[in-house]
């Protein structure tokens, strides 16, 4: 006779939402993780420096700027920033800029990054953007393959001036 198994309780699905002040310790911890091409120098505390809360408050006050988190089972497992840029060029078009994409190392390869990027692309469409763009460090070959798999194309050479 075959074994009977009880139904397995499923965990809540991954959700993407705006970051809240309570998320900041985890978000800053993610940003501080040494990673291929990660040049950020974050201070995850404790205590968490006030500059992070102040920055999130400014972002939250701007309807075209948002810090988002991916939450799985109540835990922040990823984050990214999405900014909508209004142009005069391109016939007054709008562009969505994705920055600071990070996924908890232990859950990479499980669809978190893809879910975040698909959310960003859908939001860009909803807001009438004609393009989604991002930058990624030249040494992050794994990230390049990931973005290319999602349809992003290496079309421009980025330049930065550190102040």
PDB file of C-alpha atoms in Angstrom:
ATOM      1  CA  UNK A   1       0.000   0.000   0.000  1.00  0.00           C
ATOM      2  CA  UNK A   2       1.353   3.504  -0.911  1.00  0.00           C
ATOM      3  CA  UNK A   3       2.366   6.045   1.656  1.00  0.00           C
ATOM      4  CA  UNK A   4      -0.065   8.830   2.351  1.00  0.00           C
ATOM      5  CA  UNK A   5       1.391  12.238   2.931  1.00  0.00           C
ATOM      6  CA  UNK A   6      -0.135  15.208   4.614  1.00  0.00           C
ATOM      7  CA  UNK A   7      -0.407  18.394   2.598  1.00  0.00           C
ATOM      8  CA  UNK A   8       2.673  20.522   2.965  1.00  0.00           C
ATOM      9  CA  UNK A   9       2.055  24.042   4.153  1.00  0.00           C
ATOM     10  CA  UNK A  10       3.463  26.407   1.606  1.00  0.00           C
ATOM     11  CA  UNK A  11       5.295  29.543   2.565  1.00  0.00           C
ATOM     12  CA  UNK A  12       3.898  32.883   1.496  1.00  0.00           C
ATOM     13  CA  UNK A  13       5.053  33.886  -1.977  1.00  0.00           C
ATOM     14  CA  UNK A  14       7.907  36.280  -2.524  1.00  0.00           C
ATOM     15  CA  UNK A  15       6.640  39.848  -2.374  1.00  0.00           C
ATOM     16  CA  UNK A  16       8.148  43.040  -3.726  1.00  0.00           C
ATOM     17  CA  UNK A  17       7.228  46.194  -1.833  1.00  0.00           C
ATOM     18  CA  UNK A  18       8.525  49.632  -0.928  1.00  0.00           C
ATOM     19  CA  UNK A  19      11.149  49.546   1.792  1.00  0.00           C
ATOM     20  CA  UNK A  20      10.169  50.818   5.214  1.00  0.00           C
ATOM     21  CA  UNK A  21      12.356  52.229   7.967  1.00  0.00           C
ATOM     22  CA  UNK A  22      12.203  48.870   9.774  1.00  0.00           C
ATOM     23  CA  UNK A  23      13.781  47.190   6.708  1.00  0.00           C
ATOM     24  CA  UNK A  24      16.859  49.405   6.710  1.00  0.00           C
ATOM     25  CA  UNK A  25      19.142  47.295   8.930  1.00  0.00           C
ATOM     26  CA  UNK A  26      18.704  44.315   6.587  1.00  0.00           C
ATOM     27  CA  UNK A  27      18.945  46.402   3.420  1.00  0.00           C
ATOM     28  CA  UNK A  28      22.154  48.094   4.563  1.00  0.00           C
ATOM     29  CA  UNK A  29      23.548  44.714   5.655  1.00  0.00           C
ATOM     30  CA  UNK A  30      22.900  43.402   2.121  1.00  0.00           C
ATOM     31  CA  UNK A  31      24.557  46.444   0.553  1.00  0.00           C
ATOM     32  CA  UNK A  32      27.591  45.932   2.834  1.00  0.00           C
ATOM     33  CA  UNK A  33      28.220  42.321   1.734  1.00  0.00           C
ATOM     34  CA  UNK A  34      31.586  42.073  -0.043  1.00  0.00           C
ATOM     35  CA  UNK A  35      30.761  40.986  -3.565  1.00  0.00           C
ATOM     36  CA  UNK A  36      32.258  40.907  -7.017  1.00  0.00           C
ATOM     37  CA  UNK A  37      32.544  44.546  -8.057  1.00  0.00           C
ATOM     38  CA  UNK A  38      30.855  45.902  -4.915  1.00  0.00           C
ATOM     39  CA  UNK A  39      32.572  49.193  -4.182  1.00  0.00           C
ATOM     40  CA  UNK A  40      30.127  50.329  -1.511  1.00  0.00           C
ATOM     41  CA  UNK A  41      31.446  51.050   1.965  1.00  0.00           C
ATOM     42  CA  UNK A  42      28.384  50.792   4.179  1.00  0.00           C
ATOM     43  CA  UNK A  43      28.137  51.050   7.952  1.00  0.00           C
ATOM     44  CA  UNK A  44      25.570  48.459   9.008  1.00  0.00           C
ATOM     45  CA  UNK A  45      26.009  49.346  12.683  1.00  0.00           C
ATOM     46  CA  UNK A  46      24.700  48.734  15.181  1.00  0.00           C
ATOM     47  CA  UNK A  47      23.532  51.314  15.669  1.00  0.00           C
ATOM     48  CA  UNK A  48      22.525  52.056  12.094  1.00  0.00           C
ATOM     49  CA  UNK A  49      23.691  55.576  11.217  1.00  0.00           C
ATOM     50  CA  UNK A  50      20.864  58.109  10.796  1.00  0.00           C
ATOM     51  CA  UNK A  51      21.959  58.926   7.218  1.00  0.00           C
ATOM     52  CA  UNK A  52      20.214  55.759   5.946  1.00  0.00           C
ATOM     53  CA  UNK A  53      16.861  56.660   7.483  1.00  0.00           C
ATOM     54  CA  UNK A  54      17.189  60.218   6.209  1.00  0.00           C
ATOM     55  CA  UNK A  55      17.910  58.959   2.688  1.00  0.00           C
ATOM     56  CA  UNK A  56      14.946  56.588   2.748  1.00  0.00           C
ATOM     57  CA  UNK A  57      12.678  59.420   3.927  1.00  0.00           C
ATOM     58  CA  UNK A  58      13.809  61.581   0.970  1.00  0.00           C
ATOM     59  CA  UNK A  59      13.269  58.681  -1.435  1.00  0.00           C
ATOM     60  CA  UNK A  60       9.807  58.013   0.005  1.00  0.00           C
ATOM     61  CA  UNK A  61       8.873  61.684  -0.501  1.00  0.00           C
ATOM     62  CA  UNK A  62       9.669  61.497  -4.235  1.00  0.00           C
ATOM     63  CA  UNK A  63       6.907  59.832  -6.289  1.00  0.00           C
ATOM     64  CA  UNK A  64       9.444  58.985  -9.019  1.00  0.00           C
ATOM     65  CA  UNK A  65      11.953  57.283  -6.759  1.00  0.00           C
ATOM     66  CA  UNK A  66      11.613  54.154  -4.656  1.00  0.00           C
ATOM     67  CA  UNK A  67      13.713  51.711  -2.701  1.00  0.00           C
ATOM     68  CA  UNK A  68      12.153  48.266  -2.956  1.00  0.00           C
ATOM     69  CA  UNK A  69      12.673  45.061  -1.056  1.00  0.00           C
ATOM     70  CA  UNK A  70      11.987  41.431  -1.876  1.00  0.00           C
ATOM     71  CA  UNK A  71      10.530  39.672   1.147  1.00  0.00           C
ATOM     72  CA  UNK A  72      10.361  35.901   1.517  1.00  0.00           C
ATOM     73  CA  UNK A  73       8.936  34.312   4.640  1.00  0.00           C
ATOM     74  CA  UNK A  74       9.042  37.658   6.420  1.00  0.00           C
ATOM     75  CA  UNK A  75      12.749  38.145   5.663  1.00  0.00           C
ATOM     76  CA  UNK A  76      14.261  40.776   3.363  1.00  0.00           C
ATOM     77  CA  UNK A  77      16.193  38.755   0.775  1.00  0.00           C
ATOM     78  CA  UNK A  78      16.802  41.408  -1.865  1.00  0.00           C
ATOM     79  CA  UNK A  79      16.655  45.100  -2.616  1.00  0.00           C
ATOM     80  CA  UNK A  80      16.909  47.557  -5.479  1.00  0.00           C
ATOM     81  CA  UNK A  81      16.182  51.170  -6.285  1.00  0.00           C
ATOM     82  CA  UNK A  82      13.900  52.257  -9.128  1.00  0.00           C
ATOM     83  CA  UNK A  83      13.898  55.847 -10.337  1.00  0.00           C
ATOM     84  CA  UNK A  84      11.658  57.217 -13.071  1.00  0.00           C
ATOM     85  CA  UNK A  85      13.425  59.893 -15.111  1.00  0.00           C
ATOM     86  CA  UNK A  86      11.341  62.392 -17.068  1.00  0.00           C
ATOM     87  CA  UNK A  87      12.990  63.596 -20.272  1.00  0.00           C
ATOM     88  CA  UNK A  88      12.226  66.511 -22.531  1.00  0.00           C
ATOM     89  CA  UNK A  89      14.026  64.608 -25.295  1.00  0.00           C
ATOM     90  CA  UNK A  90      12.443  61.447 -26.659  1.00  0.00           C
ATOM     91  CA  UNK A  91       9.267  63.495 -27.098  1.00  0.00           C
ATOM     92  CA  UNK A  92       8.930  63.934 -23.351  1.00  0.00           C
ATOM     93  CA  UNK A  93       9.448  60.226 -22.709  1.00  0.00           C
ATOM     94  CA  UNK A  94      10.153  58.540 -19.407  1.00  0.00           C
ATOM     95  CA  UNK A  95      12.907  56.059 -18.546  1.00  0.00           C
ATOM     96  CA  UNK A  96      13.126  53.709 -15.574  1.00  0.00           C
ATOM     97  CA  UNK A  97      16.580  53.457 -14.000  1.00  0.00           C
ATOM     98  CA  UNK A  98      17.397  50.440 -11.829  1.00  0.00           C
ATOM     99  CA  UNK A  99      20.237  50.773  -9.329  1.00  0.00           C
ATOM    100  CA  UNK A 100      21.776  48.969  -6.355  1.00  0.00           C
ATOM    101  CA  UNK A 101      20.394  45.510  -7.076  1.00  0.00           C
ATOM    102  CA  UNK A 102      21.343  43.036  -4.360  1.00  0.00           C
ATOM    103  CA  UNK A 103      20.162  39.541  -3.441  1.00  0.00           C
ATOM    104  CA  UNK A 104      21.040  37.650  -0.262  1.00  0.00           C
ATOM    105  CA  UNK A 105      23.928  35.351  -1.297  1.00  0.00           C
ATOM    106  CA  UNK A 106      22.283  32.247   0.218  1.00  0.00           C
ATOM    107  CA  UNK A 107      19.198  32.600  -2.020  1.00  0.00           C
ATOM    108  CA  UNK A 108      20.867  33.558  -5.303  1.00  0.00           C
ATOM    109  CA  UNK A 109      19.813  31.356  -8.186  1.00  0.00           C
ATOM    110  CA  UNK A 110      16.309  30.853  -6.751  1.00  0.00           C
ATOM    111  CA  UNK A 111      14.465  33.510  -8.763  1.00  0.00           C
ATOM    112  CA  UNK A 112      14.616  36.449  -6.347  1.00  0.00           C
ATOM    113  CA  UNK A 113      16.587  38.690  -8.711  1.00  0.00           C
ATOM    114  CA  UNK A 114      14.389  37.756 -11.634  1.00  0.00           C
ATOM    115  CA  UNK A 115      11.241  38.521  -9.637  1.00  0.00           C
ATOM    116  CA  UNK A 116      12.651  41.922  -8.671  1.00  0.00           C
ATOM    117  CA  UNK A 117      13.598  42.785 -12.258  1.00  0.00           C
ATOM    118  CA  UNK A 118      10.259  41.616 -13.665  1.00  0.00           C
ATOM    119  CA  UNK A 119       8.494  43.759 -11.046  1.00  0.00           C
ATOM    120  CA  UNK A 120      10.625  46.770 -12.079  1.00  0.00           C
ATOM    121  CA  UNK A 121       9.921  46.191 -15.776  1.00  0.00           C
ATOM    122  CA  UNK A 122       6.176  45.888 -15.124  1.00  0.00           C
ATOM    123  CA  UNK A 123       6.217  49.066 -13.017  1.00  0.00           C
ATOM    124  CA  UNK A 124       8.110  50.902 -15.772  1.00  0.00           C
ATOM    125  CA  UNK A 125       5.438  49.883 -18.279  1.00  0.00           C
ATOM    126  CA  UNK A 126       2.679  50.922 -15.872  1.00  0.00           C
ATOM    127  CA  UNK A 127       4.306  54.348 -15.534  1.00  0.00           C
ATOM    128  CA  UNK A 128       4.584  54.795 -19.308  1.00  0.00           C
ATOM    129  CA  UNK A 129       8.342  54.372 -19.648  1.00  0.00           C
ATOM    130  CA  UNK A 130       9.764  53.618 -23.073  1.00  0.00           C
ATOM    131  CA  UNK A 131      12.963  52.085 -21.691  1.00  0.00           C
ATOM    132  CA  UNK A 132      14.388  50.404 -18.599  1.00  0.00           C
ATOM    133  CA  UNK A 133      18.092  50.851 -18.030  1.00  0.00           C
ATOM    134  CA  UNK A 134      20.694  49.924 -15.467  1.00  0.00           C
ATOM    135  CA  UNK A 135      24.397  49.953 -14.914  1.00  0.00           C
ATOM    136  CA  UNK A 136      26.456  47.075 -13.616  1.00  0.00           C
ATOM    137  CA  UNK A 137      30.136  46.891 -12.780  1.00  0.00           C
ATOM    138  CA  UNK A 138      32.229  45.624 -15.687  1.00  0.00           C
ATOM    139  CA  UNK A 139      33.725  42.818 -13.583  1.00  0.00           C
ATOM    140  CA  UNK A 140      30.323  41.314 -12.682  1.00  0.00           C
ATOM    141  CA  UNK A 141      30.135  38.766 -15.509  1.00  0.00           C
ATOM    142  CA  UNK A 142      27.517  36.634 -13.730  1.00  0.00           C
ATOM    143  CA  UNK A 143      25.278  39.701 -13.357  1.00  0.00           C
ATOM    144  CA  UNK A 144      25.790  40.555 -17.046  1.00  0.00           C
ATOM    145  CA  UNK A 145      24.595  37.086 -18.083  1.00  0.00           C
ATOM    146  CA  UNK A 146      21.608  37.414 -15.744  1.00  0.00           C
ATOM    147  CA  UNK A 147      20.526  40.784 -17.201  1.00  0.00           C
ATOM    148  CA  UNK A 148      21.078  39.599 -20.781  1.00  0.00           C
ATOM    149  CA  UNK A 149      18.880  36.565 -20.087  1.00  0.00           C
ATOM    150  CA  UNK A 150      16.124  39.012 -19.094  1.00  0.00           C
ATOM    151  CA  UNK A 151      16.493  40.899 -22.390  1.00  0.00           C
ATOM    152  CA  UNK A 152      18.843  43.724 -21.431  1.00  0.00           C
ATOM    153  CA  UNK A 153      21.403  44.630 -24.097  1.00  0.00           C
ATOM    154  CA  UNK A 154      24.897  46.087 -23.648  1.00  0.00           C
ATOM    155  CA  UNK A 155      24.217  49.143 -25.775  1.00  0.00           C
ATOM    156  CA  UNK A 156      26.211  51.954 -24.151  1.00  0.00           C
ATOM    157  CA  UNK A 157      29.474  52.493 -22.349  1.00  0.00           C
ATOM    158  CA  UNK A 158      28.927  54.003 -18.901  1.00  0.00           C
ATOM    159  CA  UNK A 159      31.175  56.607 -17.359  1.00  0.00           C
ATOM    160  CA  UNK A 160      31.331  57.935 -13.810  1.00  0.00           C
ATOM    161  CA  UNK A 161      33.089  60.735 -12.018  1.00  0.00           C
ATOM    162  CA  UNK A 162      33.615  60.079  -8.328  1.00  0.00           C
ATOM    163  CA  UNK A 163      33.213  63.257  -6.257  1.00  0.00           C
TER     164      UNK A 163
END
